[in-house]
Coordinates of C-alpha atoms (C1' of nucleotides) in Angstrom, one line a residue:
Chain A
M129 CA -0.1 0.5 0.0
P130 CA 1.7 2.7 1.2
E131 CA 4.0 5.0 -0.8
L132 CA 5.0 8.2 0.3
P133 CA 1.6 10.7 -1.3
E134 CA -0.2 7.1 1.0
V135 CA 2.0 7.7 4.8
E136 CA 1.5 11.7 3.9
T137 CA -2.3 11.1 4.2
T138 CA -1.9 8.7 7.1
R139 CA -0.6 11.5 8.6
R140 CA -3.3 14.1 8.1
G141 CA -5.5 11.7 8.5
I142 CA -4.4 10.6 12.0
A143 CA -2.9 13.9 13.5
P144 CA -5.7 15.9 15.0
F145 CA -7.2 12.8 16.5
L146 CA -2.5 11.6 18.5
T147 CA -1.7 15.7 19.1
G148 CA -2.2 16.8 22.5
E149 CA -3.5 12.9 23.8
T150 CA -1.9 11.5 26.7
I151 CA -1.1 7.5 25.9
R152 CA -2.8 4.8 28.1
V153 CA -1.5 1.5 26.7
L154 CA 0.1 0.4 24.1
D155 CA -1.7 -2.8 23.1
V156 CA 1.1 -5.3 21.3
R157 CA -0.8 -8.8 19.9
E158 CA 2.0 -9.6 17.6
A159 CA 4.8 -8.3 18.3
R160 CA 6.7 -10.2 15.3
L161 CA 6.8 -7.3 12.6
R162 CA 9.7 -6.4 10.7
W163 CA 12.1 -6.1 13.8
P164 CA 10.2 -7.5 17.4
V165 CA 8.3 -4.9 18.9
D166 CA 10.8 -4.1 22.3
P167 CA 8.2 -6.1 25.0
G168 CA 9.7 -2.9 27.3
L169 CA 7.6 -0.4 24.4
N170 CA 4.4 -0.5 26.6
A171 CA 6.2 0.5 30.1
R172 CA 7.5 4.5 28.9
L173 CA 4.5 5.1 26.5
R174 CA 2.9 5.0 28.6
G175 CA 1.7 8.3 30.3
T176 CA 4.0 10.0 28.3
R177 CA 1.7 13.3 26.0
I178 CA 1.5 13.2 22.8
E179 CA 3.4 16.8 21.4
A180 CA 2.8 16.0 17.3
V181 CA 2.5 13.8 13.9
D182 CA 5.7 14.0 11.5
R183 CA 6.6 12.2 8.8
R184 CA 10.3 11.5 7.3
A185 CA 10.5 9.3 4.5
K186 CA 7.8 6.7 4.5
Y187 CA 7.9 7.0 8.9
L188 CA 6.4 8.3 10.8
I189 CA 6.8 9.7 13.7
V190 CA 5.2 10.7 17.2
R191 CA 6.2 13.0 19.0
T192 CA 6.3 12.8 22.6
T193 CA 7.1 13.9 26.1
R194 CA 9.8 11.3 26.5
G195 CA 10.7 10.7 22.9
S196 CA 9.6 9.1 19.4
L197 CA 7.7 6.1 18.2
L198 CA 9.2 5.4 14.3
W199 CA 6.4 4.3 12.8
H200 CA 7.1 2.9 9.5
L201 CA 4.4 0.4 7.3
G202 CA 6.2 -2.0 5.6
M203 CA 4.3 -2.5 2.3
S204 CA 0.9 -4.1 3.0
G205 CA 0.5 -1.2 6.8
S206 CA -1.9 0.9 7.7
L207 CA -3.1 2.9 10.7
R208 CA -6.6 4.2 11.6
I209 CA -8.4 5.6 14.2
I210 CA -11.0 3.9 16.3
T211 CA -13.9 5.4 17.6
D212 CA -16.4 3.0 18.9
G213 CA -14.2 0.5 20.4
R214 CA -14.6 -2.0 18.2
A215 CA -12.9 -5.8 18.5
P216 CA -10.0 -6.2 16.3
D217 CA -9.5 -8.1 12.3
R218 CA -6.9 -10.7 11.6
H219 CA -3.9 -8.6 11.9
D220 CA -4.5 -6.6 13.9
H221 CA -1.5 -6.3 15.2
L222 CA -1.1 -3.1 18.2
D223 CA -3.4 -0.4 19.6
L224 CA -1.8 2.4 20.5
V225 CA -5.2 3.4 22.7
L226 CA -5.3 6.8 24.3
D227 CA -7.6 9.1 27.2
S228 CA -9.6 10.1 25.0
G229 CA -10.7 6.9 24.4
H230 CA -9.7 6.5 21.0
C231 CA -7.1 4.4 19.7
L232 CA -5.2 4.1 16.8
R233 CA -4.8 0.8 15.2
F234 CA -2.1 -0.6 13.1
N235 CA -2.8 -3.2 10.2
D236 CA -0.6 -5.0 8.4
P237 CA -1.0 -8.7 7.2
R238 CA 2.9 -8.9 5.9
R239 CA 4.1 -7.9 8.5
F240 CA 6.3 -5.8 6.8
G241 CA 6.4 -2.4 9.1
F242 CA 8.3 -2.1 12.5
L243 CA 8.2 0.0 15.4
L244 CA 11.1 1.9 17.1
W245 CA 11.4 4.1 19.6
T246 CA 14.3 6.8 20.4
E247 CA 14.9 9.3 23.0
A248 CA 17.4 10.7 21.0
P249 CA 16.7 14.0 18.8
V250 CA 14.7 11.9 15.7
A251 CA 17.3 13.0 12.8
E252 CA 20.5 11.2 13.8
H253 CA 18.5 7.6 14.4
P254 CA 20.7 5.3 12.4
R255 CA 17.4 4.9 10.1
L256 CA 17.0 8.4 8.8
V257 CA 20.2 9.6 9.0
T258 CA 21.9 8.4 6.0
L259 CA 18.3 9.4 3.8
G260 CA 18.2 11.4 0.8
P261 CA 16.3 14.5 0.4
E262 CA 12.8 14.4 0.9
P263 CA 11.1 14.9 -3.0
L264 CA 8.6 17.5 -1.8
S265 CA 11.7 20.2 -0.9
D266 CA 14.2 22.8 -3.1
T267 CA 17.3 20.3 -1.4
F268 CA 15.7 17.9 -3.9
N269 CA 17.2 19.0 -7.7
G270 CA 18.4 18.5 -11.2
D271 CA 21.4 19.6 -10.0
R272 CA 21.5 17.2 -7.2
L273 CA 20.4 14.6 -9.4
Y274 CA 22.9 14.9 -11.8
R275 CA 26.1 15.6 -9.9
R276 CA 25.5 12.2 -7.5
S277 CA 24.9 10.5 -11.1
R278 CA 27.7 10.7 -12.6
G279 CA 29.6 7.2 -13.3
R280 CA 26.6 5.6 -11.9
R281 CA 25.9 1.9 -14.2
A282 CA 22.7 1.0 -12.5
S283 CA 19.3 1.9 -14.7
V284 CA 18.0 5.8 -14.0
K285 CA 15.6 3.5 -11.3
A286 CA 17.1 2.0 -9.1
F287 CA 18.8 5.7 -8.7
L288 CA 16.7 7.5 -8.6
M289 CA 14.3 4.6 -6.2
D290 CA 17.5 4.6 -4.0
A291 CA 17.0 6.3 -1.0
A292 CA 20.3 8.0 -0.1
T293 CA 18.7 9.6 -3.6
V294 CA 16.0 11.0 -2.8
V295 CA 12.9 9.3 -0.1
G296 CA 10.2 8.3 -1.3
V297 CA 9.7 7.5 -4.8
G298 CA 8.6 3.7 -4.3
N299 CA 8.0 1.8 -7.7
I300 CA 4.8 2.5 -8.7
Y301 CA 5.6 6.6 -8.0
A302 CA 9.7 5.7 -10.2
S303 CA 7.7 4.3 -12.9
E304 CA 5.0 7.4 -13.0
A305 CA 7.6 9.8 -12.8
L306 CA 9.9 8.2 -15.8
F307 CA 7.4 8.0 -18.3
E308 CA 5.8 11.9 -17.8
A309 CA 10.0 12.9 -18.1
G310 CA 10.2 10.4 -21.3
I311 CA 13.3 8.8 -19.9
H312 CA 13.7 5.3 -20.2
P313 CA 14.1 3.3 -16.9
R314 CA 16.7 1.0 -17.8
R315 CA 18.7 3.9 -19.3
P316 CA 22.1 4.0 -16.8
A317 CA 22.2 6.6 -14.6
G318 CA 25.3 8.0 -15.8
R319 CA 23.9 8.2 -18.8
V320 CA 21.1 10.7 -18.3
G321 CA 22.0 14.6 -18.8
R322 CA 21.7 17.4 -16.7
A323 CA 18.0 18.6 -18.3
R324 CA 16.4 15.6 -18.4
Y325 CA 17.7 15.6 -15.0
E326 CA 15.7 18.9 -14.4
A327 CA 12.3 17.1 -16.0
L328 CA 12.7 13.9 -13.9
V329 CA 12.9 16.6 -10.7
V330 CA 9.3 18.5 -11.7
A331 CA 7.6 15.6 -12.7
V332 CA 8.6 13.3 -9.4
K333 CA 7.2 16.8 -7.6
R334 CA 4.4 17.3 -9.8
I335 CA 3.1 13.4 -9.7
L336 CA 4.3 12.9 -5.3
A337 CA 1.9 16.1 -4.9
A338 CA -1.0 15.4 -6.8
A339 CA -1.3 12.2 -5.3
I340 CA -1.2 13.2 -2.1
E341 CA -3.5 16.5 -3.2
Q342 CA -6.1 13.2 -3.6
G343 CA -5.5 11.3 -0.6
G344 CA -6.3 14.2 0.7
T345 CA -10.6 14.2 -0.6
T346 CA -10.9 10.8 1.9
L347 CA -9.4 12.3 5.0
R348 CA -13.1 12.6 6.5
D349 CA -12.8 9.0 6.4
F350 CA -10.1 8.9 8.6
S351 CA -12.4 7.7 11.8
D352 CA -14.9 5.7 10.0
S353 CA -14.5 2.0 9.6
E354 CA -14.1 2.4 6.1
G355 CA -10.9 4.6 6.3
R356 CA -9.3 3.9 2.8
P357 CA -7.3 6.6 0.6
G358 CA -8.6 4.8 -3.6
Y359 CA -7.6 7.2 -5.5
F360 CA -5.2 5.6 -7.4
S361 CA -5.3 3.5 -10.5
Q362 CA -7.7 6.3 -12.2
S363 CA -4.4 8.1 -12.4
L364 CA -1.9 6.6 -12.5
A365 CA -0.5 6.8 -16.7
V366 CA 1.7 3.3 -17.2
Y367 CA 1.6 1.7 -14.2
G368 CA -0.5 -1.5 -14.3
H369 CA -1.1 -1.0 -18.1
E370 CA 1.1 -3.4 -19.7
G371 CA -0.1 -3.4 -23.5
E372 CA -2.4 -0.6 -23.4
P373 CA -2.1 1.9 -24.8
C374 CA 0.5 4.4 -23.8
P375 CA -2.2 7.6 -23.2
A376 CA 1.0 9.7 -25.6
C377 CA 1.4 7.9 -28.7
G378 CA -0.6 4.6 -29.0
A379 CA 1.8 2.4 -28.3
P380 CA 1.3 -0.6 -26.0
V381 CA 3.2 0.3 -22.6
G382 CA 6.0 -2.4 -21.7
R383 CA 6.5 -3.9 -18.9
E384 CA 9.9 -5.7 -18.0
V385 CA 11.6 -6.4 -14.7
I386 CA 14.5 -3.9 -13.5
G387 CA 16.0 -3.9 -10.0
Q388 CA 13.7 -7.3 -9.1
R389 CA 10.8 -5.0 -9.1
S390 CA 8.0 -4.7 -12.4
T391 CA 8.5 -0.9 -14.5
F392 CA 6.1 0.3 -16.4
F393 CA 6.8 2.1 -19.6
C394 CA 6.3 3.2 -22.8
P395 CA 9.3 2.3 -25.8
R396 CA 8.1 5.0 -27.4
C397 CA 8.0 7.9 -25.6
Q398 CA 11.3 6.6 -22.8
I399 CA 15.0 7.0 -24.5
Chain B
dA1018 C1' 32.0 2.2 -3.3
dG1019 C1' 28.2 0.3 -5.9
dA1020 C1' 25.9 -3.5 -7.7
dC1021 C1' 22.8 -7.6 -7.6
dA1022 C1' 20.6 -11.3 -4.6
dG1023 C1' 17.8 -12.7 -1.5
dA1024 C1' 15.2 -12.2 3.0
dC1025 C1' 11.2 -10.9 5.8
dC1026 C1' 5.5 -12.6 5.7
dT1027 C1' 1.1 -13.4 3.9
dG1028 C1' -2.7 -12.4 0.8
dT1029 C1' -4.9 -13.0 -3.5
dG1030 C1' -5.6 -14.1 -8.8
dA1031 C1' -4.9 -17.2 -12.8
dG1032 C1' -4.4 -21.3 -14.3
dC1033 C1' -4.5 -25.8 -14.4
Chain C
dT1441 C1' -13.2 -27.2 -5.3
dG1442 C1' -8.6 -27.4 -4.9
dC1443 C1' -3.5 -27.0 -5.6
dT1444 C1' 0.4 -24.9 -7.7
dC1445 C1' 2.6 -20.3 -9.0
dA1446 C1' 4.1 -15.8 -9.1
dC1447 C1' 3.4 -11.5 -7.8
dA1448 C1' 2.3 -8.2 -4.4
dG1449 C1' 3.5 -0.7 -3.4
dG1450 C1' 9.2 -1.4 1.3
dT1451 C1' 13.7 -1.7 2.8
dC1452 C1' 17.5 -4.7 5.1
dT1453 C1' 21.4 -7.4 5.0
dG1454 C1' 25.0 -10.1 3.0
dT1455 C1' 28.8 -10.8 -0.9
dC1456 C1' 31.4 -9.4 -4.8

DNA sequence: AGACAGACCTGTGAGC
DNA sequence: TGCTCACAGGTCTGTC
């Protein structure tokens, strides 16, 4: 599920319910996530107040008076606010119960998600310190991509999905942005010129911003039972459209595995 | 350093 | 209906 727009949509959905609340208990029903949930975490969280819910890359950061939770949704995780006390479902592994009576419930069928705790400044956490710039920030620009890519022989798609290059561009949006910029995903990163990297940056920013905006339309439902953003398929130009006509030129959209991930592209428009 | 394969785990849909 | 297989939106780790 989650690429950056989904994580940001989640953040906006849950923040109003969490900010300023005191944590009553962390109820762990299944600790075996990507990394096991720290057995002592509940004791540390209990009674702390939530100051803010931030995001860095695809990490949600729940800042409390004692430290910060780093919450990653992995490949299939989702967070939802529960207001009616309903019983947990299959794969509802964690509840963060608040003094308001609401709870933040984590569901993750594949258990690739994880929850970390740090009492040091979050920006210094080992998982965050190696990350590249946020895609919607000014430090993500064509010049940076151009300079970092010199001499790289791996595909431009793998380069774009490398979190040290820029964070938050997952498999779907990598295909989409390369299509929009007219760059073939298999082209070696070091063989893409400066102007084309400028175009790629514009495409990444436009696509992610649009996806976040569309995710925002479902925010209102977040506290309800069916709160799940369902925007994507409509606005994707090539992802998942193998064999269908390219929206720009009509040639059949191709699919190849690049860097072990399905990649969709137009063999005519992208060079 | 950089490139690549493999690992984690479960669900779903296609094809037989 | 029930089996097997391929595939799924992330990211860390180990090896060359």
